[in-house]
Structure formats: C-alpha cells, structure tokens
Amino acid sequence: MNRKLPDNTPKLALIGCSDILPNGLENDLTEAGYSCLSFDFSLVKLLENSTEPLDAVIICLIDWDDDRLEACEKLLGGKVFTPDIPLVAVVNEKTMRKIPRQFEFDEIIITPYSRPEMEFRLGRIIYQFRQKVSRNIIEIDDISITLDSYEVRVKDRLLSLTLKEYELLKYLASNRGRVYTRESLLETIWGFDYYGGTRTVDVHIRRLRSKIGDFNEKYIKTVRGVGYTFRAARLPVA
C-alpha cells in the first residue's frame, strides 16, 4: 500500500532526469521525503502555468546538447518561474566543463553523488530560500529589501529612499518578470485620485536606478512603448 504524503511534503520538479538517471534520483528523493514531478526538456514550458507550489527545481545535465542549453536559458532567464524557487543542477565532471560559467544555479550536485551529501545540499538550499520568505526579506543579487522595517540595502549599504521610491521598488521586485504599464504603476503606487501624469513614474524610476546603481538596467528594465519590469533573470545582462 502506498503511503500518503502529508500536505507539507516538499515538492520538487525534476527536468530531464527520467532518461538520464532512470528512477535512481527520483527514488532517492522520494525516500528522503520529497514529492517529485517529472518533466521532459520539451515540457519545461508547462512549469510556467503550473499551479503546483514548488520548493525547488532540479535539472539534470548529465548530457549537454541544444535542448538542455535552451531549457537552461528559459529557466535561468526568468521565462518559467521567478528566482524565489531555487534551481539545482545535477552534473558530472564532463558536463561541468561545457556548461557556460555565467549560468548561476543556486546549487550543484555532482554525480555520482553520495545520498547524504545530496540530501544535505538540497535541504540546505530549500531552507535558505524559505528563511528569506519567513523573514519578510526580498533579496535579488546585491539588493536586500526588508519589508518589516522598510529598509533597502545594496551590498549592505543602507539606502535613503522616499516612501514612493520604496513602494515602487518593492512592488516591482515582488512581481519579478511581470511587465507593468506606467498607468498601472501610477494607479497602484500613487492611487486613482493622483492628478500627476505618467512622467512621475519615469522620474521615480530614474531616481531609483541612480540610488541602487542600476545604470545598465540590470534590475529595472524599460519595456519600450509599455512600461517597466523587474528582471527575473539569473543570467547576466547582455
């Protein structure tokens, strides 16, 4: 009889693992107390519309080809989910030399792995990401936004932001990857009864970029003819 997993069982998405590591990795993870959803590389897009809450995404890169490169670019480029979910790569010594260095995975598991080390690495990265959420902290690279105290730091340097600058930054950073029009930002941050124009948004974005050192749109990207978005990508800005 199959044991029913409790509702708080950590849930993982495994990408491209069934063919390369048939049953082995998934069995190890299941025995360690995880619930696993398996996806082929061609089905990575399904994760974007999935309503299943995930604690981590594991991508198996034991082989390296164009399909895996494309999947990594989608995952790391913020086209599937935001960086609130840790991305773990399973590699071997051969593929380690082929994977581009700029691919910023949150954790690496090298095969052949020892099960205790695999469980430790995965458990640690999930715990670290959960801690960020429980402490009401948004962290993106060098930026740290502490929601309870309204503090924003860049490389541990406390910034002096106006309330509207803070609210604008928090709103965009909390919805990474989503594009907002100037009109929607104006209504959300300043309210429906604000009489100023959309240029107010542009001015505050310019000031924010200056204060956080975002001179090449590493964080806040201008979407021409539309508005702004906070980059969800883990890849460097080209």
PDB file of C-alpha atoms in Angstrom:
ATOM      1  CA  MET A   1       0.000   0.000   0.000  1.00  0.00           C
ATOM      2  CA  ASN A   2       1.394   3.396  -0.965  1.00  0.00           C
ATOM      3  CA  ARG A   3       1.976   5.767   1.924  1.00  0.00           C
ATOM      4  CA  LYS A   4       0.091   9.041   1.538  1.00  0.00           C
ATOM      5  CA  LEU A   5       2.398  12.028   1.750  1.00  0.00           C
ATOM      6  CA  PRO A   6       1.462  14.843   4.142  1.00  0.00           C
ATOM      7  CA  ASP A   7       0.370  18.184   2.705  1.00  0.00           C
ATOM      8  CA  ASN A   8       3.600  19.853   3.866  1.00  0.00           C
ATOM      9  CA  THR A   9       5.787  17.441   1.890  1.00  0.00           C
ATOM     10  CA  PRO A  10       8.411  19.455  -0.060  1.00  0.00           C
ATOM     11  CA  LYS A  11       7.599  19.365  -3.776  1.00  0.00           C
ATOM     12  CA  LEU A  12      10.243  19.210  -6.491  1.00  0.00           C
ATOM     13  CA  ALA A  13      10.132  19.473 -10.277  1.00  0.00           C
ATOM     14  CA  LEU A  14      12.638  17.156 -11.981  1.00  0.00           C
ATOM     15  CA  ILE A  15      13.576  18.164 -15.521  1.00  0.00           C
ATOM     16  CA  GLY A  16      15.223  15.695 -17.868  1.00  0.00           C
ATOM     17  CA  CYS A  17      16.110  13.243 -15.112  1.00  0.00           C
ATOM     18  CA  SER A  18      13.996  10.214 -16.039  1.00  0.00           C
ATOM     19  CA  ASP A  19      16.000   9.312 -19.155  1.00  0.00           C
ATOM     20  CA  ILE A  20      19.481  10.028 -17.821  1.00  0.00           C
ATOM     21  CA  LEU A  21      19.045   8.887 -14.236  1.00  0.00           C
ATOM     22  CA  PRO A  22      16.147   6.401 -14.590  1.00  0.00           C
ATOM     23  CA  ASN A  23      14.410   6.009 -11.229  1.00  0.00           C
ATOM     24  CA  GLY A  24      17.633   6.488  -9.261  1.00  0.00           C
ATOM     25  CA  LEU A  25      17.432  10.173  -8.372  1.00  0.00           C
ATOM     26  CA  GLU A  26      13.648  10.255  -8.084  1.00  0.00           C
ATOM     27  CA  ASN A  27      13.657   7.180  -5.840  1.00  0.00           C
ATOM     28  CA  ASP A  28      16.342   8.694  -3.621  1.00  0.00           C
ATOM     29  CA  LEU A  29      14.386  11.931  -3.330  1.00  0.00           C
ATOM     30  CA  THR A  30      11.101  10.143  -2.636  1.00  0.00           C
ATOM     31  CA  GLU A  31      12.710   8.047   0.093  1.00  0.00           C
ATOM     32  CA  ALA A  32      14.151  11.266   1.538  1.00  0.00           C
ATOM     33  CA  GLY A  33      10.612  12.645   1.907  1.00  0.00           C
ATOM     34  CA  TYR A  34      10.170  14.692  -1.266  1.00  0.00           C
ATOM     35  CA  SER A  35       7.277  14.643  -3.715  1.00  0.00           C
ATOM     36  CA  CYS A  36       8.538  14.713  -7.316  1.00  0.00           C
ATOM     37  CA  LEU A  37       7.005  15.877 -10.589  1.00  0.00           C
ATOM     38  CA  SER A  38       8.942  14.783 -13.690  1.00  0.00           C
ATOM     39  CA  PHE A  39       9.168  16.842 -16.872  1.00  0.00           C
ATOM     40  CA  ASP A  40      10.918  16.225 -20.167  1.00  0.00           C
ATOM     41  CA  PHE A  41      13.052  19.055 -21.533  1.00  0.00           C
ATOM     42  CA  SER A  42      10.423  19.704 -24.206  1.00  0.00           C
ATOM     43  CA  LEU A  43       7.806  20.247 -21.478  1.00  0.00           C
ATOM     44  CA  VAL A  44       9.672  22.903 -19.486  1.00  0.00           C
ATOM     45  CA  LYS A  45       7.105  25.459 -20.678  1.00  0.00           C
ATOM     46  CA  LEU A  46       4.420  23.619 -18.669  1.00  0.00           C
ATOM     47  CA  LEU A  47       6.064  24.800 -15.456  1.00  0.00           C
ATOM     48  CA  GLU A  48       5.145  28.386 -16.307  1.00  0.00           C
ATOM     49  CA  ASN A  49       1.417  27.670 -15.992  1.00  0.00           C
ATOM     50  CA  SER A  50       1.665  25.127 -13.203  1.00  0.00           C
ATOM     51  CA  THR A  51      -0.329  25.921 -10.076  1.00  0.00           C
ATOM     52  CA  GLU A  52       1.618  23.366  -8.058  1.00  0.00           C
ATOM     53  CA  PRO A  53       3.698  25.104  -5.353  1.00  0.00           C
ATOM     54  CA  LEU A  54       7.324  24.078  -5.743  1.00  0.00           C
ATOM     55  CA  ASP A  55      10.154  24.103  -3.216  1.00  0.00           C
ATOM     56  CA  ALA A  56      12.903  23.563  -5.817  1.00  0.00           C
ATOM     57  CA  VAL A  57      13.505  22.733  -9.470  1.00  0.00           C
ATOM     58  CA  ILE A  58      16.164  20.150 -10.334  1.00  0.00           C
ATOM     59  CA  ILE A  59      17.543  19.994 -13.864  1.00  0.00           C
ATOM     60  CA  CYS A  60      19.680  17.014 -14.883  1.00  0.00           C
ATOM     61  CA  LEU A  61      22.630  17.981 -17.062  1.00  0.00           C
ATOM     62  CA  ILE A  62      24.465  14.672 -17.261  1.00  0.00           C
ATOM     63  CA  ASP A  63      24.496  15.209 -21.027  1.00  0.00           C
ATOM     64  CA  TRP A  64      24.852  18.567 -22.754  1.00  0.00           C
ATOM     65  CA  ASP A  65      23.131  19.494 -26.016  1.00  0.00           C
ATOM     66  CA  ASP A  66      20.975  22.201 -27.580  1.00  0.00           C
ATOM     67  CA  ASP A  67      17.806  21.029 -25.793  1.00  0.00           C
ATOM     68  CA  ARG A  68      19.482  21.359 -22.415  1.00  0.00           C
ATOM     69  CA  LEU A  69      21.019  24.699 -23.331  1.00  0.00           C
ATOM     70  CA  GLU A  70      17.597  26.029 -24.350  1.00  0.00           C
ATOM     71  CA  ALA A  71      15.981  24.700 -21.162  1.00  0.00           C
ATOM     72  CA  CYS A  72      18.666  26.330 -19.012  1.00  0.00           C
ATOM     73  CA  GLU A  73      18.248  29.650 -20.799  1.00  0.00           C
ATOM     74  CA  LYS A  74      14.484  29.565 -20.191  1.00  0.00           C
ATOM     75  CA  LEU A  75      14.849  28.627 -16.529  1.00  0.00           C
ATOM     76  CA  LEU A  76      17.712  30.987 -15.751  1.00  0.00           C
ATOM     77  CA  GLY A  77      16.266  33.731 -17.920  1.00  0.00           C
ATOM     78  CA  GLY A  78      13.187  34.017 -15.744  1.00  0.00           C
ATOM     79  CA  LYS A  79      10.834  32.853 -18.508  1.00  0.00           C
ATOM     80  CA  VAL A  80       9.417  29.959 -16.479  1.00  0.00           C
ATOM     81  CA  PHE A  81       9.456  30.996 -12.821  1.00  0.00           C
ATOM     82  CA  THR A  82      10.955  33.651 -10.605  1.00  0.00           C
ATOM     83  CA  PRO A  83      14.155  33.313  -8.569  1.00  0.00           C
ATOM     84  CA  ASP A  84      12.046  32.713  -5.440  1.00  0.00           C
ATOM     85  CA  ILE A  85      12.395  28.999  -6.263  1.00  0.00           C
ATOM     86  CA  PRO A  86      15.913  27.515  -6.055  1.00  0.00           C
ATOM     87  CA  LEU A  87      17.287  25.959  -9.230  1.00  0.00           C
ATOM     88  CA  VAL A  88      19.552  22.951  -8.684  1.00  0.00           C
ATOM     89  CA  ALA A  89      21.695  21.401 -11.435  1.00  0.00           C
ATOM     90  CA  VAL A  90      22.788  17.763 -11.433  1.00  0.00           C
ATOM     91  CA  VAL A  91      26.026  17.481 -13.425  1.00  0.00           C
ATOM     92  CA  ASN A  92      29.050  15.254 -13.888  1.00  0.00           C
ATOM     93  CA  GLU A  93      32.702  16.076 -14.454  1.00  0.00           C
ATOM     94  CA  LYS A  94      32.261  16.022 -18.237  1.00  0.00           C
ATOM     95  CA  THR A  95      29.336  18.432 -18.444  1.00  0.00           C
ATOM     96  CA  MET A  96      30.826  20.714 -15.788  1.00  0.00           C
ATOM     97  CA  ARG A  97      33.345  21.823 -18.413  1.00  0.00           C
ATOM     98  CA  LYS A  98      30.652  22.525 -21.032  1.00  0.00           C
ATOM     99  CA  ILE A  99      28.084  24.483 -19.044  1.00  0.00           C
ATOM    100  CA  PRO A 100      28.588  28.255 -19.515  1.00  0.00           C
ATOM    101  CA  ARG A 101      30.130  29.855 -16.447  1.00  0.00           C
ATOM    102  CA  GLN A 102      27.531  32.629 -16.378  1.00  0.00           C
ATOM    103  CA  PHE A 103      24.747  30.135 -15.620  1.00  0.00           C
ATOM    104  CA  GLU A 104      24.008  30.928 -11.975  1.00  0.00           C
ATOM    105  CA  PHE A 105      22.497  27.793 -10.450  1.00  0.00           C
ATOM    106  CA  ASP A 106      21.614  28.026  -6.768  1.00  0.00           C
ATOM    107  CA  GLU A 107      23.159  24.642  -6.009  1.00  0.00           C
ATOM    108  CA  ILE A 108      25.162  21.982  -7.851  1.00  0.00           C
ATOM    109  CA  ILE A 109      25.033  18.227  -7.253  1.00  0.00           C
ATOM    110  CA  ILE A 110      27.825  16.229  -8.888  1.00  0.00           C
ATOM    111  CA  THR A 111      27.251  12.622  -9.929  1.00  0.00           C
ATOM    112  CA  PRO A 112      27.981  10.062  -8.811  1.00  0.00           C
ATOM    113  CA  TYR A 113      26.702  11.618  -5.594  1.00  0.00           C
ATOM    114  CA  SER A 114      26.530  10.287  -2.086  1.00  0.00           C
ATOM    115  CA  ARG A 115      22.965  10.291  -0.880  1.00  0.00           C
ATOM    116  CA  PRO A 116      23.717  12.030   2.451  1.00  0.00           C
ATOM    117  CA  GLU A 117      25.530  14.863   0.643  1.00  0.00           C
ATOM    118  CA  MET A 118      22.743  15.184  -1.942  1.00  0.00           C
ATOM    119  CA  GLU A 119      20.105  15.383   0.795  1.00  0.00           C
ATOM    120  CA  PHE A 120      22.192  17.920   2.727  1.00  0.00           C
ATOM    121  CA  ARG A 121      22.770  20.225  -0.255  1.00  0.00           C
ATOM    122  CA  LEU A 122      19.152  20.137  -1.368  1.00  0.00           C
ATOM    123  CA  GLY A 123      17.742  20.524   2.128  1.00  0.00           C
ATOM    124  CA  ARG A 124      20.057  23.440   2.867  1.00  0.00           C
ATOM    125  CA  ILE A 125      19.178  25.454  -0.238  1.00  0.00           C
ATOM    126  CA  ILE A 126      15.437  24.921   0.301  1.00  0.00           C
ATOM    127  CA  TYR A 127      15.803  26.011   3.929  1.00  0.00           C
ATOM    128  CA  GLN A 128      17.750  29.135   2.942  1.00  0.00           C
ATOM    129  CA  PHE A 129      15.092  30.193   0.442  1.00  0.00           C
ATOM    130  CA  ARG A 130      12.304  29.545   2.949  1.00  0.00           C
ATOM    131  CA  GLN A 131      14.119  31.657   5.533  1.00  0.00           C
ATOM    132  CA  LYS A 132      14.165  34.625   3.182  1.00  0.00           C
ATOM    133  CA  VAL A 133      10.398  34.369   2.799  1.00  0.00           C
ATOM    134  CA  SER A 134       9.719  33.869   6.520  1.00  0.00           C
ATOM    135  CA  ARG A 135      11.877  36.891   7.432  1.00  0.00           C
ATOM    136  CA  ASN A 136       9.915  39.073   5.008  1.00  0.00           C
ATOM    137  CA  ILE A 137      13.061  39.824   3.045  1.00  0.00           C
ATOM    138  CA  ILE A 138      13.351  40.154  -0.716  1.00  0.00           C
ATOM    139  CA  GLU A 139      16.897  39.500  -1.937  1.00  0.00           C
ATOM    140  CA  ILE A 140      17.971  39.980  -5.526  1.00  0.00           C
ATOM    141  CA  ASP A 141      21.712  39.824  -6.086  1.00  0.00           C
ATOM    142  CA  ASP A 142      23.145  42.773  -4.101  1.00  0.00           C
ATOM    143  CA  ILE A 143      19.743  44.267  -3.223  1.00  0.00           C
ATOM    144  CA  SER A 144      18.035  43.398   0.062  1.00  0.00           C
ATOM    145  CA  ILE A 145      14.563  44.735   0.891  1.00  0.00           C
ATOM    146  CA  THR A 146      13.414  44.218   4.485  1.00  0.00           C
ATOM    147  CA  LEU A 147       9.647  44.596   4.392  1.00  0.00           C
ATOM    148  CA  ASP A 148       9.058  44.875   8.141  1.00  0.00           C
ATOM    149  CA  SER A 149      11.445  47.801   8.621  1.00  0.00           C
ATOM    150  CA  TYR A 150      11.101  49.443   5.177  1.00  0.00           C
ATOM    151  CA  GLU A 151      14.872  49.174   4.692  1.00  0.00           C
ATOM    152  CA  VAL A 152      16.676  48.733   1.394  1.00  0.00           C
ATOM    153  CA  ARG A 153      20.348  47.845   1.244  1.00  0.00           C
ATOM    154  CA  VAL A 154      22.753  47.412  -1.644  1.00  0.00           C
ATOM    155  CA  LYS A 155      25.854  45.439  -0.679  1.00  0.00           C
ATOM    156  CA  ASP A 156      24.942  46.089   2.981  1.00  0.00           C
ATOM    157  CA  ARG A 157      24.813  49.852   2.327  1.00  0.00           C
ATOM    158  CA  LEU A 158      21.572  51.340   3.661  1.00  0.00           C
ATOM    159  CA  LEU A 159      19.820  53.496   1.067  1.00  0.00           C
ATOM    160  CA  SER A 160      17.817  56.632   1.704  1.00  0.00           C
ATOM    161  CA  LEU A 161      14.606  56.248  -0.305  1.00  0.00           C
ATOM    162  CA  THR A 162      11.416  58.250  -0.262  1.00  0.00           C
ATOM    163  CA  LEU A 163       8.257  56.312   0.594  1.00  0.00           C
ATOM    164  CA  LYS A 164       7.120  56.253  -3.037  1.00  0.00           C
ATOM    165  CA  GLU A 165      10.551  55.120  -4.233  1.00  0.00           C
ATOM    166  CA  TYR A 166      10.457  52.312  -1.682  1.00  0.00           C
ATOM    167  CA  GLU A 167       6.913  51.262  -2.594  1.00  0.00           C
ATOM    168  CA  LEU A 168       7.734  51.295  -6.302  1.00  0.00           C
ATOM    169  CA  LEU A 169      10.872  49.200  -5.823  1.00  0.00           C
ATOM    170  CA  LYS A 170       9.095  46.743  -3.518  1.00  0.00           C
ATOM    171  CA  TYR A 171       6.170  46.347  -5.903  1.00  0.00           C
ATOM    172  CA  LEU A 172       8.346  45.665  -8.940  1.00  0.00           C
ATOM    173  CA  ALA A 173      10.736  43.373  -7.036  1.00  0.00           C
ATOM    174  CA  SER A 174       7.817  41.402  -5.582  1.00  0.00           C
ATOM    175  CA  ASN A 175       6.497  40.726  -9.081  1.00  0.00           C
ATOM    176  CA  ARG A 176       9.680  39.996 -10.987  1.00  0.00           C
ATOM    177  CA  GLY A 177       9.280  39.247 -14.659  1.00  0.00           C
ATOM    178  CA  ARG A 178       5.873  40.906 -14.938  1.00  0.00           C
ATOM    179  CA  VAL A 179       5.601  43.975 -17.162  1.00  0.00           C
ATOM    180  CA  TYR A 180       3.645  46.954 -15.841  1.00  0.00           C
ATOM    181  CA  THR A 181       2.453  49.947 -17.813  1.00  0.00           C
ATOM    182  CA  ARG A 182       3.195  53.408 -16.495  1.00  0.00           C
ATOM    183  CA  GLU A 183      -0.536  53.914 -15.999  1.00  0.00           C
ATOM    184  CA  SER A 184      -0.920  50.793 -13.845  1.00  0.00           C
ATOM    185  CA  LEU A 185       2.113  51.730 -11.728  1.00  0.00           C
ATOM    186  CA  LEU A 186       0.749  55.235 -11.259  1.00  0.00           C
ATOM    187  CA  GLU A 187      -2.622  53.888 -10.075  1.00  0.00           C
ATOM    188  CA  THR A 188      -1.073  51.243  -7.803  1.00  0.00           C
ATOM    189  CA  ILE A 189       1.593  53.374  -6.110  1.00  0.00           C
ATOM    190  CA  TRP A 190       0.081  56.857  -6.220  1.00  0.00           C
ATOM    191  CA  GLY A 191      -3.627  55.985  -6.243  1.00  0.00           C
ATOM    192  CA  PHE A 192      -6.545  56.580  -8.577  1.00  0.00           C
ATOM    193  CA  ASP A 193      -7.052  60.147  -7.381  1.00  0.00           C
ATOM    194  CA  TYR A 194      -3.485  61.267  -8.149  1.00  0.00           C
ATOM    195  CA  TYR A 195      -3.530  64.152 -10.627  1.00  0.00           C
ATOM    196  CA  GLY A 196       0.040  63.848 -11.884  1.00  0.00           C
ATOM    197  CA  GLY A 197       0.939  62.253 -15.204  1.00  0.00           C
ATOM    198  CA  THR A 198       2.872  59.102 -16.045  1.00  0.00           C
ATOM    199  CA  ARG A 199       6.081  61.120 -16.193  1.00  0.00           C
ATOM    200  CA  THR A 200       6.001  60.830 -12.384  1.00  0.00           C
ATOM    201  CA  VAL A 201       6.728  57.114 -12.791  1.00  0.00           C
ATOM    202  CA  ASP A 202       9.653  57.781 -15.143  1.00  0.00           C
ATOM    203  CA  VAL A 203      11.169  60.289 -12.713  1.00  0.00           C
ATOM    204  CA  HIS A 204      10.949  57.872  -9.776  1.00  0.00           C
ATOM    205  CA  ILE A 205      12.371  55.010 -11.849  1.00  0.00           C
ATOM    206  CA  ARG A 206      15.311  57.213 -12.835  1.00  0.00           C
ATOM    207  CA  ARG A 207      15.953  58.136  -9.197  1.00  0.00           C
ATOM    208  CA  LEU A 208      15.669  54.508  -8.104  1.00  0.00           C
ATOM    209  CA  ARG A 209      18.159  53.376 -10.716  1.00  0.00           C
ATOM    210  CA  SER A 210      20.590  56.031  -9.566  1.00  0.00           C
ATOM    211  CA  LYS A 211      20.294  55.055  -5.906  1.00  0.00           C
ATOM    212  CA  ILE A 212      20.608  51.283  -6.431  1.00  0.00           C
ATOM    213  CA  GLY A 213      23.371  51.664  -9.017  1.00  0.00           C
ATOM    214  CA  ASP A 214      21.251  50.242 -11.825  1.00  0.00           C
ATOM    215  CA  PHE A 215      22.904  52.069 -14.700  1.00  0.00           C
ATOM    216  CA  ASN A 216      22.592  49.341 -17.358  1.00  0.00           C
ATOM    217  CA  GLU A 217      19.090  48.073 -16.467  1.00  0.00           C
ATOM    218  CA  LYS A 218      20.399  45.026 -14.649  1.00  0.00           C
ATOM    219  CA  TYR A 219      17.361  45.144 -12.372  1.00  0.00           C
ATOM    220  CA  ILE A 220      14.676  47.502 -13.678  1.00  0.00           C
ATOM    221  CA  LYS A 221      14.190  47.074 -17.407  1.00  0.00           C
ATOM    222  CA  THR A 222      12.402  49.536 -19.646  1.00  0.00           C
ATOM    223  CA  VAL A 223       9.940  47.815 -21.981  1.00  0.00           C
ATOM    224  CA  ARG A 224       9.704  50.208 -24.905  1.00  0.00           C
ATOM    225  CA  GLY A 225       6.233  51.517 -25.536  1.00  0.00           C
ATOM    226  CA  VAL A 226       4.823  49.725 -22.487  1.00  0.00           C
ATOM    227  CA  GLY A 227       6.437  50.426 -19.134  1.00  0.00           C
ATOM    228  CA  TYR A 228       8.785  48.667 -16.740  1.00  0.00           C
ATOM    229  CA  THR A 229       9.615  45.255 -15.329  1.00  0.00           C
ATOM    230  CA  PHE A 230      11.983  43.973 -12.672  1.00  0.00           C
ATOM    231  CA  ARG A 231      14.170  41.385 -14.334  1.00  0.00           C
ATOM    232  CA  ALA A 232      13.529  37.813 -13.186  1.00  0.00           C
ATOM    233  CA  ALA A 233      16.643  36.536 -14.922  1.00  0.00           C
ATOM    234  CA  ARG A 234      19.583  34.848 -13.247  1.00  0.00           C
ATOM    235  CA  LEU A 235      21.629  35.433 -16.397  1.00  0.00           C
ATOM    236  CA  PRO A 236      23.861  38.497 -16.791  1.00  0.00           C
ATOM    237  CA  VAL A 237      22.506  41.414 -18.804  1.00  0.00           C
ATOM    238  CA  ALA A 238      23.876  41.249 -22.337  1.00  0.00           C
TER     239      ALA A 238
END
